[in-house]
PDB file of C-alpha atoms in Angstrom:
ATOM      1  CA  UNK A   1     110.853 103.924  91.962  1.00  0.00           C
ATOM      2  CA  UNK A   2     110.132 101.079  89.862  1.00  0.00           C
ATOM      3  CA  UNK A   3     106.874 101.332  87.665  1.00  0.00           C
ATOM      4  CA  UNK A   4     104.188  98.428  86.811  1.00  0.00           C
ATOM      5  CA  UNK A   5     102.257  97.844  84.014  1.00  0.00           C
ATOM      6  CA  UNK A   6      99.629  95.314  83.040  1.00  0.00           C
ATOM      7  CA  UNK A   7      99.621  93.692  79.459  1.00  0.00           C
ATOM      8  CA  UNK A   8      97.052  91.230  78.428  1.00  0.00           C
ATOM      9  CA  UNK A   9      99.135  89.034  76.220  1.00  0.00           C
ATOM     10  CA  UNK A  10     103.081  89.054  76.513  1.00  0.00           C
ATOM     11  CA  UNK A  11     105.407  88.801  73.661  1.00  0.00           C
ATOM     12  CA  UNK A  12     109.064  88.786  73.405  1.00  0.00           C
ATOM     13  CA  UNK A  13     108.827  92.479  71.594  1.00  0.00           C
ATOM     14  CA  UNK A  14     107.113  93.375  74.609  1.00  0.00           C
ATOM     15  CA  UNK A  15     109.089  91.947  77.252  1.00  0.00           C
ATOM     16  CA  UNK A  16     111.899  93.677  75.441  1.00  0.00           C
ATOM     17  CA  UNK A  17     110.525  97.087  75.334  1.00  0.00           C
ATOM     18  CA  UNK A  18     109.540  97.118  78.995  1.00  0.00           C
ATOM     19  CA  UNK A  19     113.182  96.040  80.164  1.00  0.00           C
ATOM     20  CA  UNK A  20     114.389  99.074  78.254  1.00  0.00           C
ATOM     21  CA  UNK A  21     111.746 100.997  79.799  1.00  0.00           C
ATOM     22  CA  UNK A  22     112.269  99.757  83.364  1.00  0.00           C
ATOM     23  CA  UNK A  23     108.748  98.612  83.584  1.00  0.00           C
ATOM     24  CA  UNK A  24     107.655  95.126  85.315  1.00  0.00           C
ATOM     25  CA  UNK A  25     104.727  93.440  83.111  1.00  0.00           C
ATOM     26  CA  UNK A  26     102.403  91.938  85.247  1.00  0.00           C
ATOM     27  CA  UNK A  27     100.385  89.911  82.897  1.00  0.00           C
ATOM     28  CA  UNK A  28      98.831  86.911  84.118  1.00  0.00           C
ATOM     29  CA  UNK A  29      99.029  88.302  87.844  1.00  0.00           C
ATOM     30  CA  UNK A  30      97.271  86.067  90.353  1.00  0.00           C
ATOM     31  CA  UNK A  31      94.087  87.951  91.549  1.00  0.00           C
ATOM     32  CA  UNK A  32      93.899  90.828  88.854  1.00  0.00           C
ATOM     33  CA  UNK A  33      91.035  90.267  86.576  1.00  0.00           C
ATOM     34  CA  UNK A  34      89.301  91.934  83.623  1.00  0.00           C
ATOM     35  CA  UNK A  35      85.359  92.420  83.783  1.00  0.00           C
ATOM     36  CA  UNK A  36      83.339  93.354  80.551  1.00  0.00           C
ATOM     37  CA  UNK A  37      80.308  94.090  83.135  1.00  0.00           C
ATOM     38  CA  UNK A  38      79.172  95.358  86.364  1.00  0.00           C
ATOM     39  CA  UNK A  39      77.823  91.796  86.869  1.00  0.00           C
ATOM     40  CA  UNK A  40      80.879  90.263  86.261  1.00  0.00           C
ATOM     41  CA  UNK A  41      82.859  92.693  88.090  1.00  0.00           C
ATOM     42  CA  UNK A  42      80.452  92.090  91.378  1.00  0.00           C
ATOM     43  CA  UNK A  43      81.067  88.160  90.534  1.00  0.00           C
ATOM     44  CA  UNK A  44      85.002  88.553  90.880  1.00  0.00           C
ATOM     45  CA  UNK A  45      85.055  90.652  94.158  1.00  0.00           C
ATOM     46  CA  UNK A  46      85.253  87.965  96.682  1.00  0.00           C
ATOM     47  CA  UNK A  47      88.343  86.490  95.212  1.00  0.00           C
ATOM     48  CA  UNK A  48      90.269  89.474  93.286  1.00  0.00           C
ATOM     49  CA  UNK A  49      93.014  91.900  94.483  1.00  0.00           C
ATOM     50  CA  UNK A  50      92.062  94.370  91.604  1.00  0.00           C
ATOM     51  CA  UNK A  51      89.506  94.347  88.867  1.00  0.00           C
ATOM     52  CA  UNK A  52      89.828  96.484  85.593  1.00  0.00           C
ATOM     53  CA  UNK A  53      86.460  97.507  84.243  1.00  0.00           C
ATOM     54  CA  UNK A  54      85.313 100.470  82.651  1.00  0.00           C
ATOM     55  CA  UNK A  55      81.765  99.883  84.039  1.00  0.00           C
ATOM     56  CA  UNK A  56      81.367 100.931  87.661  1.00  0.00           C
ATOM     57  CA  UNK A  57      78.459 102.209  90.104  1.00  0.00           C
ATOM     58  CA  UNK A  58      78.279 103.362  93.549  1.00  0.00           C
ATOM     59  CA  UNK A  59      77.454  99.962  94.742  1.00  0.00           C
ATOM     60  CA  UNK A  60      80.442  98.155  92.991  1.00  0.00           C
ATOM     61  CA  UNK A  61      82.751 100.795  94.351  1.00  0.00           C
ATOM     62  CA  UNK A  62      81.097 100.540  98.030  1.00  0.00           C
ATOM     63  CA  UNK A  63      82.145  96.832  97.991  1.00  0.00           C
ATOM     64  CA  UNK A  64      85.517  96.887  96.634  1.00  0.00           C
ATOM     65  CA  UNK A  65      86.245  99.614  99.139  1.00  0.00           C
ATOM     66  CA  UNK A  66      84.757  97.164 102.087  1.00  0.00           C
ATOM     67  CA  UNK A  67      86.595  94.102 100.484  1.00  0.00           C
ATOM     68  CA  UNK A  68      90.090  96.328  99.971  1.00  0.00           C
ATOM     69  CA  UNK A  69      89.932  95.455  96.125  1.00  0.00           C
ATOM     70  CA  UNK A  70      91.527  98.077  93.967  1.00  0.00           C
ATOM     71  CA  UNK A  71      89.688  99.167  90.679  1.00  0.00           C
ATOM     72  CA  UNK A  72      91.566  99.819  87.459  1.00  0.00           C
ATOM     73  CA  UNK A  73      91.209 101.374  84.291  1.00  0.00           C
ATOM     74  CA  UNK A  74      93.051 100.314  81.107  1.00  0.00           C
ATOM     75  CA  UNK A  75      94.737 103.565  78.914  1.00  0.00           C
ATOM     76  CA  UNK A  76      94.497 101.844  75.945  1.00  0.00           C
ATOM     77  CA  UNK A  77      90.674 101.710  76.090  1.00  0.00           C
ATOM     78  CA  UNK A  78      89.892 105.180  76.902  1.00  0.00           C
ATOM     79  CA  UNK A  79      89.210 107.111  74.038  1.00  0.00           C
ATOM     80  CA  UNK A  80      87.152 110.178  72.592  1.00  0.00           C
ATOM     81  CA  UNK A  81      83.895 108.172  72.862  1.00  0.00           C
ATOM     82  CA  UNK A  82      84.213 106.853  76.288  1.00  0.00           C
ATOM     83  CA  UNK A  83      86.352 109.630  77.909  1.00  0.00           C
ATOM     84  CA  UNK A  84      83.239 111.231  79.785  1.00  0.00           C
ATOM     85  CA  UNK A  85      82.444 107.938  81.248  1.00  0.00           C
ATOM     86  CA  UNK A  86      86.368 107.438  82.470  1.00  0.00           C
ATOM     87  CA  UNK A  87      86.129 110.889  84.164  1.00  0.00           C
ATOM     88  CA  UNK A  88      82.874 109.875  85.977  1.00  0.00           C
ATOM     89  CA  UNK A  89      84.357 106.281  86.593  1.00  0.00           C
ATOM     90  CA  UNK A  90      87.389 108.211  88.556  1.00  0.00           C
ATOM     91  CA  UNK A  91      84.763 110.603  90.279  1.00  0.00           C
ATOM     92  CA  UNK A  92      82.727 107.431  91.634  1.00  0.00           C
ATOM     93  CA  UNK A  93      85.933 105.267  92.618  1.00  0.00           C
ATOM     94  CA  UNK A  94      87.972 108.094  94.110  1.00  0.00           C
ATOM     95  CA  UNK A  95      84.760 109.405  96.094  1.00  0.00           C
ATOM     96  CA  UNK A  96      84.392 105.757  97.445  1.00  0.00           C
ATOM     97  CA  UNK A  97      88.289 105.909  98.676  1.00  0.00           C
ATOM     98  CA  UNK A  98      88.962 102.784  96.330  1.00  0.00           C
ATOM     99  CA  UNK A  99      92.709 102.230  95.383  1.00  0.00           C
ATOM    100  CA  UNK A 100      92.720 103.056  91.594  1.00  0.00           C
ATOM    101  CA  UNK A 101      95.378 101.252  89.273  1.00  0.00           C
ATOM    102  CA  UNK A 102      96.165 102.546  86.097  1.00  0.00           C
ATOM    103  CA  UNK A 103      97.656 100.276  83.434  1.00  0.00           C
ATOM    104  CA  UNK A 104      98.373 100.261  79.577  1.00  0.00           C
ATOM    105  CA  UNK A 105      96.220  97.159  78.850  1.00  0.00           C
ATOM    106  CA  UNK A 106      98.462  96.908  75.924  1.00  0.00           C
ATOM    107  CA  UNK A 107      97.632  94.016  73.342  1.00  0.00           C
ATOM    108  CA  UNK A 108     100.830  95.049  71.048  1.00  0.00           C
ATOM    109  CA  UNK A 109     104.181  96.684  71.654  1.00  0.00           C
ATOM    110  CA  UNK A 110     102.989  99.861  70.039  1.00  0.00           C
ATOM    111  CA  UNK A 111     100.295 100.107  72.500  1.00  0.00           C
ATOM    112  CA  UNK A 112     102.493 100.104  75.591  1.00  0.00           C
ATOM    113  CA  UNK A 113     102.605 103.287  77.529  1.00  0.00           C
ATOM    114  CA  UNK A 114     105.241 104.911  79.725  1.00  0.00           C
ATOM    115  CA  UNK A 115     104.317 105.092  83.321  1.00  0.00           C
ATOM    116  CA  UNK A 116     104.452 108.751  83.764  1.00  0.00           C
ATOM    117  CA  UNK A 117     102.286 108.814  80.716  1.00  0.00           C
ATOM    118  CA  UNK A 118      99.736 106.774  82.431  1.00  0.00           C
ATOM    119  CA  UNK A 119     100.044 108.924  85.433  1.00  0.00           C
ATOM    120  CA  UNK A 120      99.353 112.242  83.618  1.00  0.00           C
ATOM    121  CA  UNK A 121      96.076 110.429  81.824  1.00  0.00           C
ATOM    122  CA  UNK A 122      95.129 109.951  85.530  1.00  0.00           C
ATOM    123  CA  UNK A 123      95.326 113.742  86.306  1.00  0.00           C
ATOM    124  CA  UNK A 124      93.630 114.533  82.909  1.00  0.00           C
ATOM    125  CA  UNK A 125      90.690 112.191  84.336  1.00  0.00           C
ATOM    126  CA  UNK A 126      90.595 113.928  87.712  1.00  0.00           C
ATOM    127  CA  UNK A 127      92.832 111.718  89.913  1.00  0.00           C
ATOM    128  CA  UNK A 128      95.247 113.982  92.423  1.00  0.00           C
ATOM    129  CA  UNK A 129      98.895 113.897  91.689  1.00  0.00           C
ATOM    130  CA  UNK A 130     100.047 111.672  94.620  1.00  0.00           C
ATOM    131  CA  UNK A 131      97.271 109.205  93.190  1.00  0.00           C
ATOM    132  CA  UNK A 132      97.958 109.101  89.775  1.00  0.00           C
ATOM    133  CA  UNK A 133     101.937 108.194  90.482  1.00  0.00           C
ATOM    134  CA  UNK A 134     100.594 105.589  93.127  1.00  0.00           C
ATOM    135  CA  UNK A 135      98.438 103.916  90.434  1.00  0.00           C
ATOM    136  CA  UNK A 136     101.149 103.109  88.332  1.00  0.00           C
ATOM    137  CA  UNK A 137     103.654 102.358  91.309  1.00  0.00           C
ATOM    138  CA  UNK A 138     103.213 101.892  94.526  1.00  0.00           C
ATOM    139  CA  UNK A 139      99.606 100.058  94.500  1.00  0.00           C
ATOM    140  CA  UNK A 140     101.118  97.582  92.247  1.00  0.00           C
ATOM    141  CA  UNK A 141     103.393  96.708  94.459  1.00  0.00           C
ATOM    142  CA  UNK A 142     100.969  96.174  96.942  1.00  0.00           C
ATOM    143  CA  UNK A 143      99.334  93.485  94.515  1.00  0.00           C
ATOM    144  CA  UNK A 144     102.510  91.824  94.162  1.00  0.00           C
ATOM    145  CA  UNK A 145     103.612  91.911  98.045  1.00  0.00           C
ATOM    146  CA  UNK A 146     100.074  91.674  99.324  1.00  0.00           C
ATOM    147  CA  UNK A 147      98.959  89.130 102.103  1.00  0.00           C
TER     148      UNK A 147
END
């Protein structure tokens, strides 16, 4: 099974580490966006395959479900201050049956996270086991091979 990761900026060091770990870096993948607000995320929906945002509500999740857009979380952005927000995010998105993506969101080599560790973070946030693994592998493949 091949695992995928999303890195915001790629450096040669990141490419080397990713190759050793067997991770395909997906920085600058067409249709994958990062949104800093709900308003921005809703504006990106018509042209997105996936949107990474920590801001989510039932309306965004419902629209994403209708349009077949994946919603994602960057593991690097989760910390002790917003952990509760991330757990609530998983409940809302999972409840709307929206496919969830997990990615490192790394900006430096030191921030890269092994895919199985990202899946473990997903479990800690409340994702079901099969969804945790799919969030770092299968669903990324769907984004790449999509229509």
